[in-house]
Amino acid sequence: MELKAIIIEDEANSREILRNYLQKYCPKVVMVGEASSIQEGLKLIENNTLDLVFLDVEMPFGNAFDLLEKVPDRSFETVFVTAYNQYAMDALNSHAAYYLMKPINIDELIKAVDYVWEIKQKEAQISDTVLTPKINGVEGKITLPQQDGFQVLNVTDILYCKADDNYTEIYLENKKIVVSKTLKYFEEALSKFSFARIHKSFLVNVNEIVKYRKGKGGSVVLSNGKEIIVSASKKKELLSFF
């Protein structure tokens, strides 16, 4: 298994050093591209399917956290590469896989790549067991992986799904299930059913909506009393169900 990766770093010398280290010591990594700014980095992320992003923290016209906020449904892992140790906690809160200090220690770089590779291996195994609803399969059901097998859910039992970085929290009436898939994955998996993406972080079962409150985007109240804000850009899509 290869790791498709990019480097986002404003200093050309730093990009060259990291690129050379990866080519020499990390054969699992396949470089897809490099960027010297947040804007260039976002374009690479949008135009490629990536496993790993090496990301400098401080760059002109923004920083690493500004970039990550603009990619809520990211499926790639992030390795921060920086000369500043004060961002370690912020990196942790952003679910970074690893935090490398400059000058780069080769052993630490190898550890970072191996760690991400193991994560992606596990995700690939999970992908084989998470089945989307199929017309020719068991109608109206979806399976979710568990350590001892998998759980079968009726799609109608799902109240809403919430994004948590590379994970999705699936809420039932009296239970929450966490799955190692992005919200975008479940948006596509449930597209044949009455589910609406009403916010970058929420996918709701439209059949469970009992009230809509007006506003710029407004909000919806679900059958369990949960109220969720609707993004202004998603309002039209939601109201098309009614």
Coordinates of N, CA and C in Angstrom, one line a residue:
M1 N 0.8 -1.2 0.0 CA 0.0 0.0 0.0 C 0.9 1.3 0.0
E2 N 0.6 2.2 -0.9 CA 1.3 3.4 -1.0 C 0.5 4.6 -0.4
L3 N 1.3 5.6 0.1 CA 0.7 6.7 0.6 C 0.8 7.9 -0.3
K4 N -0.3 8.4 -0.9 CA -0.2 9.5 -1.8 C -0.1 10.8 -0.9
A5 N 0.9 11.6 -1.1 CA 1.2 12.7 -0.2 C 1.5 14.0 -0.9
I6 N 1.3 15.1 -0.2 CA 1.8 16.4 -0.7 C 2.5 17.1 0.4
I7 N 3.3 18.1 0.0 CA 4.0 19.0 1.0 C 3.5 20.4 0.8
I8 N 3.0 21.0 2.0 CA 2.6 22.4 1.9 C 3.6 23.2 2.8
E9 N 4.5 23.9 2.2 CA 5.6 24.6 3.0 C 6.0 25.8 2.1
D10 N 6.1 27.0 2.7 CA 6.5 28.2 2.0 C 7.9 28.3 1.7
E11 N 8.8 27.6 2.4 CA 10.2 27.7 2.2 C 10.7 26.6 1.2
A12 N 11.3 27.0 0.1 CA 11.7 26.1 -0.9 C 12.8 25.1 -0.4
N13 N 13.7 25.6 0.4 CA 14.8 24.8 0.9 C 14.2 23.7 1.8
S14 N 13.2 24.0 2.6 CA 12.6 23.0 3.5 C 11.8 22.0 2.7
R15 N 11.1 22.4 1.7 CA 10.4 21.5 0.8 C 11.4 20.5 0.2
E16 N 12.5 21.0 -0.3 CA 13.5 20.1 -0.9 C 14.1 19.1 0.1
I17 N 14.4 19.5 1.3 CA 15.0 18.6 2.3 C 14.0 17.5 2.6
L18 N 12.7 17.9 2.8 CA 11.7 16.9 3.2 C 11.5 16.0 2.0
R19 N 11.4 16.5 0.8 CA 11.2 15.7 -0.4 C 12.3 14.7 -0.5
N20 N 13.5 15.1 -0.4 CA 14.7 14.2 -0.5 C 14.7 13.1 0.6
Y21 N 14.4 13.5 1.8 CA 14.3 12.5 2.9 C 13.2 11.4 2.6
L22 N 12.1 11.9 2.1 CA 11.0 11.0 1.8 C 11.4 10.0 0.7
Q23 N 12.0 10.5 -0.3 CA 12.4 9.7 -1.5 C 13.4 8.6 -1.0
K24 N 14.3 9.0 -0.1 CA 15.4 8.2 0.3 C 15.0 7.2 1.4
Y25 N 14.2 7.6 2.4 CA 14.0 6.8 3.6 C 12.5 6.3 3.7
C26 N 11.6 6.8 2.9 CA 10.2 6.4 3.1 C 9.6 6.0 1.7
P27 N 9.9 4.8 1.3 CA 9.5 4.3 0.0 C 8.0 4.1 -0.1
K28 N 7.3 4.1 1.0 CA 5.8 4.0 1.0 C 5.1 5.2 0.5
V29 N 5.9 6.4 0.5 CA 5.3 7.7 0.2 C 5.5 7.9 -1.3
V30 N 4.4 8.3 -2.0 CA 4.4 8.7 -3.4 C 4.0 10.2 -3.4
M31 N 4.9 11.1 -3.8 CA 4.6 12.5 -3.8 C 3.7 12.8 -5.0
V32 N 2.6 13.5 -4.7 CA 1.6 13.9 -5.7 C 1.9 15.4 -6.1
G33 N 2.4 16.2 -5.2 CA 2.6 17.6 -5.5 C 3.2 18.4 -4.3
E34 N 3.5 19.6 -4.5 CA 4.0 20.5 -3.5 C 3.3 21.9 -3.6
A35 N 3.2 22.6 -2.5 CA 2.6 23.9 -2.5 C 3.4 24.8 -1.6
S36 N 3.4 26.1 -2.0 CA 4.1 27.1 -1.2 C 3.2 28.0 -0.4
S37 N 1.9 27.8 -0.5 CA 0.9 28.6 0.2 C -0.3 27.9 0.5
I38 N -1.1 28.5 1.4 CA -2.4 27.9 1.8 C -3.3 27.7 0.5
Q39 N -3.4 28.7 -0.3 CA -4.2 28.6 -1.5 C -3.8 27.5 -2.5
E40 N -2.5 27.4 -2.7 CA -2.0 26.3 -3.6 C -2.2 25.0 -2.9
G41 N -2.1 24.9 -1.6 CA -2.3 23.7 -0.9 C -3.8 23.2 -1.0
L42 N -4.7 24.1 -0.9 CA -6.1 23.8 -1.0 C -6.5 23.3 -2.4
K43 N -5.8 23.9 -3.4 CA -6.1 23.4 -4.8 C -5.6 21.9 -5.0
L44 N -4.4 21.6 -4.4 CA -3.9 20.3 -4.5 C -4.8 19.3 -3.8
I45 N -5.3 19.7 -2.6 CA -6.2 18.8 -1.8 C -7.5 18.6 -2.6
E46 N -8.0 19.6 -3.2 CA -9.3 19.5 -3.9 C -9.2 18.7 -5.2
N47 N -8.0 18.7 -5.8 CA -7.9 18.0 -7.1 C -7.2 16.6 -7.0
N48 N -6.9 16.2 -5.8 CA -6.3 14.8 -5.6 C -6.9 14.1 -4.5
T49 N -6.8 12.8 -4.6 CA -7.2 11.9 -3.4 C -5.9 11.6 -2.7
L50 N -5.9 12.1 -1.4 CA -4.6 12.1 -0.7 C -4.7 11.2 0.6
D51 N -3.6 10.6 1.0 CA -3.5 9.9 2.2 C -2.8 10.7 3.3
L52 N -1.9 11.6 2.9 CA -1.0 12.3 3.8 C -0.7 13.6 3.3
V53 N -0.7 14.6 4.3 CA -0.3 16.0 4.0 C 0.7 16.4 5.0
F54 N 1.9 16.7 4.5 CA 3.0 17.3 5.4 C 2.7 18.8 5.3
L55 N 2.5 19.4 6.5 CA 2.0 20.8 6.6 C 2.8 21.6 7.6
D56 N 3.4 22.7 7.0 CA 4.1 23.7 7.9 C 3.0 24.5 8.6
V57 N 3.3 25.0 9.7 CA 2.3 25.7 10.5 C 2.2 27.2 10.1
E58 N 3.3 27.9 10.1 CA 3.3 29.3 9.8 C 3.6 29.6 8.3
M59 N 2.7 30.2 7.6 CA 2.9 30.6 6.2 C 2.3 31.9 5.9
P60 N 2.8 32.6 4.8 CA 2.2 33.9 4.5 C 0.7 33.8 4.3
F61 N -0.1 34.8 4.7 CA -1.5 34.9 4.5 C -2.3 33.7 5.1
G62 N -1.9 33.2 6.2 CA -2.6 32.2 6.9 C -1.7 31.1 7.5
N63 N -2.3 30.2 8.2 CA -1.5 29.1 8.8 C -2.2 27.8 8.6
A64 N -1.5 26.7 9.1 CA -2.0 25.4 8.9 C -3.5 25.2 9.3
F65 N -3.8 25.8 10.4 CA -5.2 25.6 11.0 C -6.2 26.3 10.2
D66 N -5.9 27.4 9.5 CA -6.8 28.0 8.6 C -7.1 27.1 7.4
L67 N -6.1 26.4 7.0 CA -6.3 25.4 5.9 C -7.2 24.3 6.3
L68 N -6.9 23.7 7.4 CA -7.7 22.5 7.9 C -9.1 22.9 8.1
E69 N -9.4 24.1 8.6 CA -10.8 24.5 8.8 C -11.6 24.5 7.5
K70 N -10.9 24.7 6.4 CA -11.5 24.8 5.1 C -11.7 23.4 4.4
V71 N -11.2 22.4 5.1 CA -11.4 21.0 4.6 C -12.0 20.2 5.7
P72 N -13.3 20.4 6.0 CA -14.0 19.7 7.1 C -14.1 18.2 6.9
D73 N -14.2 17.7 5.6 CA -14.4 16.3 5.3 C -13.1 15.6 4.9
R74 N -12.0 16.0 5.5 CA -10.7 15.5 5.0 C -10.6 14.0 5.4
S75 N -10.1 13.2 4.4 CA -9.9 11.8 4.7 C -8.4 11.5 4.8
F76 N -7.6 12.5 4.6 CA -6.1 12.4 4.7 C -5.6 12.6 6.1
E77 N -4.5 12.1 6.5 CA -3.8 12.3 7.7 C -2.8 13.5 7.6
T78 N -2.6 14.2 8.7 CA -1.7 15.4 8.7 C -0.5 15.2 9.6
V79 N 0.6 15.5 9.0 CA 1.9 15.5 9.8 C 2.4 17.0 9.8
F80 N 2.4 17.6 10.9 CA 2.9 19.0 11.0 C 4.4 18.9 11.0
V81 N 5.0 19.9 10.3 CA 6.4 20.0 10.2 C 6.8 21.5 10.5
T82 N 7.3 21.8 11.7 CA 7.5 23.2 12.1 C 8.7 23.4 13.0
A83 N 9.1 24.6 13.0 CA 10.3 24.9 13.9 C 9.7 25.4 15.3
Y84 N 8.4 25.4 15.4 CA 7.8 26.0 16.7 C 7.1 24.9 17.4
N85 N 7.4 24.7 18.7 CA 6.8 23.7 19.5 C 5.5 24.1 20.2
Q86 N 5.2 25.4 20.1 CA 4.0 25.9 20.9 C 2.7 25.6 20.2
Y87 N 2.8 25.0 19.0 CA 1.6 24.6 18.3 C 1.2 23.1 18.5
A88 N 1.9 22.5 19.4 CA 1.7 21.0 19.6 C 0.2 20.7 20.0
M89 N -0.3 21.5 21.0 CA -1.6 21.3 21.5 C -2.7 21.6 20.4
D90 N -2.5 22.7 19.6 CA -3.4 23.0 18.6 C -3.4 21.8 17.5
A91 N -2.2 21.3 17.3 CA -2.1 20.2 16.3 C -2.9 19.0 16.8
L92 N -2.7 18.7 18.1 CA -3.5 17.6 18.7 C -5.0 17.8 18.6
N93 N -5.4 19.0 18.8 CA -6.9 19.3 18.7 C -7.3 19.2 17.3
S94 N -6.4 19.4 16.3 CA -6.8 19.2 14.9 C -6.6 17.8 14.4
H95 N -6.4 16.9 15.4 CA -6.3 15.5 15.0 C -5.1 15.2 14.1
A96 N -4.0 15.9 14.3 CA -2.8 15.6 13.6 C -2.3 14.2 13.9
A97 N -1.7 13.5 12.9 CA -1.2 12.2 13.2 C 0.2 12.3 13.8
Y98 N 0.9 13.3 13.5 CA 2.3 13.4 14.0 C 2.7 14.9 14.0
Y99 N 3.7 15.2 14.8 CA 4.2 16.6 15.0 C 5.8 16.5 14.9
L100 N 6.3 16.9 13.8 CA 7.8 16.9 13.5 C 8.4 18.3 13.7
M101 N 9.5 18.3 14.4 CA 10.2 19.6 14.7 C 11.3 19.7 13.6
K102 N 11.5 20.9 13.2 CA 12.7 21.2 12.3 C 13.9 21.5 13.2
P103 N 15.1 21.2 12.8 CA 15.4 20.3 11.6 C 14.9 18.9 11.8
I104 N 14.5 18.3 10.7 CA 13.8 17.0 10.7 C 14.7 15.9 11.1
N105 N 14.3 15.1 12.1 CA 15.1 13.9 12.5 C 14.5 12.8 11.6
I106 N 15.5 12.1 10.9 CA 15.1 11.1 10.0 C 14.3 10.0 10.6
D107 N 14.8 9.5 11.8 CA 14.1 8.5 12.5 C 12.7 8.8 12.9
E108 N 12.5 10.1 13.3 CA 11.1 10.6 13.6 C 10.3 10.6 12.4
L109 N 10.8 11.0 11.2 CA 10.1 11.1 10.0 C 9.6 9.7 9.6
I110 N 10.5 8.7 9.7 CA 10.1 7.3 9.4 C 9.0 6.8 10.3
K111 N 9.1 7.2 11.6 CA 8.1 6.8 12.5 C 6.7 7.4 12.1
A112 N 6.8 8.7 11.7 CA 5.5 9.4 11.4 C 4.9 8.7 10.1
V113 N 5.7 8.4 9.1 CA 5.1 7.8 7.9 C 4.6 6.4 8.3
D114 N 5.3 5.6 9.1 CA 4.9 4.3 9.4 C 3.6 4.3 10.2
Y115 N 3.5 5.3 11.1 CA 2.2 5.5 11.9 C 1.0 5.7 11.0
V116 N 1.2 6.7 10.0 CA 0.1 7.0 9.1 C -0.2 5.8 8.2
W117 N 0.8 5.0 7.8 CA 0.6 3.8 7.0 C -0.2 2.8 7.7
E118 N 0.0 2.6 9.0 CA -0.8 1.7 9.8 C -2.2 2.2 9.9
I119 N -2.4 3.5 10.1 CA -3.8 4.0 10.1 C -4.5 3.7 8.8
K120 N -3.9 4.0 7.7 CA -4.5 3.7 6.4 C -4.8 2.3 6.1
Q121 N -3.9 1.4 6.6 CA -4.1 0.0 6.5 C -5.4 -0.4 7.2
K122 N -5.6 0.1 8.4 CA -6.8 -0.2 9.2 C -8.0 0.3 8.6
E123 N -7.9 1.5 8.0 CA -9.0 2.1 7.3 C -9.4 1.3 6.1
A124 N -8.4 0.8 5.4 CA -8.7 0.0 4.2 C -9.4 -1.3 4.6
Q125 N -9.1 -1.9 5.7 CA -9.7 -3.1 6.2 C -11.2 -2.8 6.6
I126 N -11.4 -1.7 7.2 CA -12.7 -1.2 7.6 C -13.6 -1.0 6.3
S127 N -13.0 -0.4 5.3 CA -13.7 -0.1 4.1 C -14.3 -1.4 3.5
D128 N -13.6 -2.5 3.7 CA -14.0 -3.8 3.1 C -15.3 -4.3 3.8
T129 N -15.5 -3.8 5.0 CA -16.7 -4.3 5.8 C -17.8 -3.3 6.0
V130 N -17.6 -2.0 5.6 CA -18.6 -1.0 5.7 C -19.3 -1.1 4.3
L131 N -20.6 -1.5 4.3 CA -21.3 -1.7 3.0 C -22.3 -0.6 2.9
T132 N -22.4 0.0 1.7 CA -23.4 1.0 1.5 C -24.7 0.3 1.2
P133 N -25.9 0.9 1.4 CA -27.1 0.3 1.0 C -27.2 0.0 -0.5
K134 N -27.6 -1.2 -0.9 CA -27.6 -1.5 -2.3 C -29.0 -2.0 -2.7
I135 N -29.4 -1.7 -4.0 CA -30.7 -2.0 -4.5 C -30.8 -3.5 -4.5
N136 N -29.8 -4.3 -4.8 CA -29.9 -5.7 -4.9 C -29.5 -6.4 -3.5
G137 N -29.2 -5.6 -2.5 CA -28.8 -6.1 -1.2 C -30.0 -6.2 -0.3
V138 N -29.7 -6.1 1.0 CA -30.8 -6.0 2.0 C -31.4 -4.6 2.0
E139 N -32.6 -4.5 1.5 CA -33.2 -3.1 1.3 C -33.3 -2.3 2.6
G140 N -32.8 -1.1 2.6 CA -33.0 -0.2 3.7 C -32.1 -0.4 4.9
K141 N -31.0 -1.1 4.7 CA -30.1 -1.4 5.8 C -28.6 -1.0 5.4
I142 N -27.9 -0.8 6.5 CA -26.4 -0.5 6.3 C -25.7 -1.2 7.4
T143 N -24.5 -1.6 7.1 CA -23.7 -2.4 8.1 C -22.5 -1.5 8.5
L144 N -22.2 -1.6 9.8 CA -21.1 -0.9 10.4 C -20.2 -1.8 11.1
P145 N -18.9 -1.7 10.9 CA -17.9 -2.7 11.4 C -17.8 -2.6 12.9
Q146 N -17.5 -3.7 13.5 CA -17.2 -3.8 15.0 C -16.1 -4.8 15.1
Q147 N -15.4 -4.8 16.3 CA -14.3 -5.7 16.5 C -14.6 -7.1 16.3
D148 N -15.8 -7.5 16.7 CA -16.2 -8.9 16.6 C -17.1 -9.3 15.4
G149 N -17.2 -8.3 14.4 CA -18.0 -8.6 13.3 C -18.5 -7.3 12.7
F150 N -19.9 -7.2 12.5 CA -20.5 -5.9 12.1 C -21.9 -5.8 12.6
Q151 N -22.3 -4.6 12.7 CA -23.7 -4.3 13.2 C -24.6 -3.9 12.0
V152 N -25.8 -4.4 11.9 CA -26.7 -4.1 10.9 C -27.7 -3.1 11.4
L153 N -27.8 -1.9 10.7 CA -28.8 -0.9 11.1 C -29.9 -0.7 10.0
N154 N -31.1 -0.5 10.5 CA -32.1 0.0 9.6 C -31.8 1.5 9.4
V155 N -31.8 1.9 8.1 CA -31.5 3.3 7.8 C -32.5 4.2 8.5
T156 N -33.7 3.8 8.6 CA -34.7 4.6 9.2 C -34.5 4.8 10.7
D157 N -33.6 4.0 11.3 CA -33.3 4.2 12.8 C -32.3 5.3 13.0
I158 N -31.6 5.8 12.0 CA -30.6 6.8 12.1 C -31.3 8.2 12.2
L159 N -31.1 8.9 13.3 CA -31.7 10.2 13.5 C -30.8 11.3 12.7
Y160 N -29.5 11.2 13.0 CA -28.6 12.1 12.3 C -27.2 11.6 12.4
C161 N -26.3 12.2 11.6 CA -24.9 11.9 11.6 C -24.1 13.2 11.8
K162 N -23.1 13.1 12.6 CA -22.2 14.3 12.9 C -20.8 14.0 12.6
A163 N -20.2 15.0 11.9 CA -18.7 14.8 11.5 C -17.9 15.1 12.7
D164 N -16.8 14.3 12.8 CA -15.8 14.4 13.8 C -14.4 14.1 13.2
D165 N -14.0 15.1 12.4 CA -12.7 15.0 11.6 C -12.9 13.9 10.7
N166 N -12.0 12.8 10.7 CA -12.1 11.7 9.8 C -13.1 10.6 10.3
Y167 N -13.8 10.9 11.3 CA -14.8 10.0 11.9 C -16.2 10.5 11.7
T168 N -17.2 9.7 11.9 CA -18.6 10.1 11.9 C -19.3 9.5 13.1
E169 N -20.0 10.3 13.8 CA -20.8 9.9 14.9 C -22.3 9.7 14.4
I170 N -22.8 8.4 14.5 CA -24.1 8.1 14.0 C -25.0 8.0 15.3
Y171 N -26.1 8.8 15.3 CA -27.0 8.9 16.4 C -28.3 8.2 16.1
L172 N -28.6 7.2 17.0 CA -29.8 6.5 17.0 C -30.7 7.1 18.2
E173 N -31.8 6.5 18.5 CA -32.7 7.0 19.5 C -32.0 7.1 20.9
N174 N -31.3 6.0 21.2 CA -30.7 5.9 22.6 C -29.2 5.5 22.5
K175 N -28.6 5.8 21.4 CA -27.2 5.2 21.2 C -26.4 6.1 20.2
K176 N -25.1 6.1 20.4 CA -24.2 6.8 19.4 C -23.2 5.7 19.0
I177 N -22.9 5.7 17.7 CA -21.9 4.8 17.1 C -20.9 5.6 16.4
V178 N -19.6 5.4 16.6 CA -18.6 6.1 15.9 C -17.9 5.2 14.9
V179 N -17.8 5.7 13.7 CA -17.3 4.9 12.6 C -16.1 5.7 11.9
S180 N -15.1 5.0 11.5 CA -13.9 5.6 10.9 C -14.2 5.9 9.4
K181 N -15.1 6.8 9.1 CA -15.4 7.2 7.8 C -15.9 8.7 7.9
T182 N -15.6 9.5 6.8 CA -16.0 10.9 6.8 C -17.5 11.0 6.7
L183 N -18.0 12.2 7.0 CA -19.4 12.4 6.8 C -19.8 12.4 5.4
K184 N -18.9 12.8 4.5 CA -19.2 12.8 3.1 C -19.4 11.4 2.6
Y185 N -18.7 10.4 3.2 CA -18.9 9.0 2.8 C -20.4 8.6 3.1
F186 N -20.9 9.0 4.3 CA -22.2 8.6 4.6 C -23.3 9.4 3.9
E187 N -22.9 10.6 3.5 CA -23.8 11.4 2.7 C -24.1 10.7 1.3
E188 N -23.0 10.1 0.8 CA -23.1 9.4 -0.5 C -23.8 8.0 -0.3
A189 N -23.5 7.4 0.8 CA -24.0 6.1 1.1 C -25.6 6.1 1.3
L190 N -26.0 7.2 1.9 CA -27.4 7.4 2.2 C -28.2 8.3 1.2
S191 N -27.6 8.5 0.1 CA -28.1 9.5 -0.9 C -29.5 9.0 -1.5
K192 N -29.7 7.7 -1.5 CA -31.0 7.2 -2.0 C -32.1 7.3 -1.0
F193 N -31.8 7.7 0.2 CA -32.8 7.8 1.2 C -33.0 9.3 1.6
S194 N -33.9 9.5 2.5 CA -34.3 10.9 2.8 C -33.4 11.5 3.9
F195 N -32.1 11.7 3.5 CA -31.1 12.4 4.3 C -30.7 13.7 3.7
A196 N -30.5 14.7 4.5 CA -30.1 16.0 3.9 C -28.9 16.5 4.7
R197 N -27.9 17.0 3.9 CA -26.7 17.6 4.5 C -27.1 19.1 4.8
I198 N -27.4 19.4 6.1 CA -27.9 20.7 6.4 C -26.8 21.6 6.9
H199 N -25.6 21.1 7.1 CA -24.5 21.8 7.7 C -23.2 21.0 7.3
K200 N -22.0 21.7 7.3 CA -20.8 20.9 7.0 C -20.6 19.8 8.0
S201 N -21.2 19.9 9.2 CA -20.9 18.9 10.2 C -22.1 18.0 10.5
F202 N -23.3 18.2 9.8 CA -24.5 17.4 10.1 C -25.2 16.9 8.9
L203 N -25.6 15.6 8.9 CA -26.4 15.0 8.0 C -27.7 14.4 8.7
V204 N -28.9 14.9 8.4 CA -30.0 14.5 9.1 C -31.0 13.6 8.3
N205 N -31.7 12.8 9.1 CA -32.8 12.0 8.5 C -34.0 12.9 8.4
V206 N -34.4 13.3 7.2 CA -35.5 14.3 7.1 C -36.8 13.8 7.7
N207 N -37.0 12.5 7.7 CA -38.2 11.9 8.3 C -38.3 12.2 9.8
E208 N -37.2 12.5 10.4 CA -37.2 12.7 11.9 C -37.3 14.2 12.2
I209 N -37.4 15.1 11.2 CA -37.6 16.5 11.5 C -39.0 16.8 11.9
V210 N -39.2 17.4 13.0 CA -40.6 17.7 13.5 C -40.9 19.3 13.5
K211 N -39.8 20.1 13.3 CA -40.0 21.5 13.3 C -38.9 22.2 12.6
Y212 N -39.2 23.3 11.8 CA -38.2 24.1 11.2 C -38.4 25.5 11.8
R213 N -37.3 26.1 12.2 CA -37.3 27.5 12.8 C -36.6 28.4 11.8
K214 N -37.3 29.5 11.4 CA -36.8 30.4 10.4 C -35.5 31.1 10.9
G215 N -34.7 31.6 9.9 CA -33.5 32.3 10.2 C -32.8 32.4 8.9
K216 N -31.5 33.0 9.0 CA -30.7 33.1 7.8 C -30.6 31.7 7.1
G217 N -30.3 30.7 7.9 CA -30.3 29.3 7.5 C -31.4 28.6 8.2
G218 N -31.7 29.1 9.4 CA -32.7 28.5 10.3 C -32.1 27.3 11.1
S219 N -33.0 26.5 11.6 CA -32.6 25.4 12.4 C -33.7 24.3 12.3
V220 N -33.4 23.1 12.6 CA -34.4 22.0 12.6 C -34.4 21.4 14.0
V221 N -35.6 20.9 14.4 CA -35.7 20.2 15.6 C -36.1 18.7 15.2
L222 N -35.4 17.8 15.7 CA -35.6 16.4 15.4 C -36.6 15.8 16.4
S223 N -37.0 14.5 16.2 CA -38.0 13.9 17.0 C -37.6 13.6 18.4
N224 N -36.2 13.6 18.6 CA -35.7 13.4 20.0 C -35.4 14.7 20.7
G225 N -35.8 15.8 20.1 CA -35.6 17.1 20.7 C -34.4 17.9 20.3
K226 N -33.5 17.2 19.6 CA -32.2 17.8 19.2 C -32.4 18.9 18.2
E227 N -31.9 20.1 18.4 CA -32.0 21.2 17.5 C -30.6 21.4 16.8
I228 N -30.6 21.5 15.5 CA -29.4 21.6 14.7 C -29.5 22.8 13.8
I229 N -28.5 23.6 13.8 CA -28.4 24.8 12.9 C -28.3 24.4 11.4
V230 N -29.0 25.1 10.6 CA -28.9 24.9 9.1 C -28.1 25.9 8.5
S231 N -27.1 25.6 7.7 CA -26.2 26.5 7.0 C -27.1 27.3 6.0
A232 N -26.8 28.5 5.8 CA -27.6 29.3 4.8 C -27.5 28.7 3.4
S233 N -26.3 28.2 3.1 CA -26.1 27.6 1.8 C -26.8 26.2 1.6
K234 N -27.3 25.6 2.7 CA -27.9 24.3 2.7 C -29.5 24.5 2.8
K235 N -29.9 25.7 3.1 CA -31.3 25.9 3.4 C -32.2 25.5 2.2
K236 N -31.9 25.9 1.0 CA -32.7 25.5 -0.2 C -32.8 24.0 -0.4
E237 N -31.7 23.3 -0.2 CA -31.7 21.9 -0.4 C -32.6 21.2 0.7
L238 N -32.5 21.7 1.9 CA -33.4 21.1 2.9 C -34.9 21.3 2.6
L239 N -35.2 22.6 2.3 CA -36.6 22.9 2.1 C -37.2 22.2 0.8
S240 N -36.3 21.7 0.0 CA -36.8 21.0 -1.2 C -37.5 19.7 -0.8
F241 N -37.2 19.2 0.4 CA -37.8 17.9 0.8 C -39.3 18.1 1.2
F242 N -39.7 19.4 1.4 CA -41.0 19.6 2.0 C -41.9 20.3 1.0

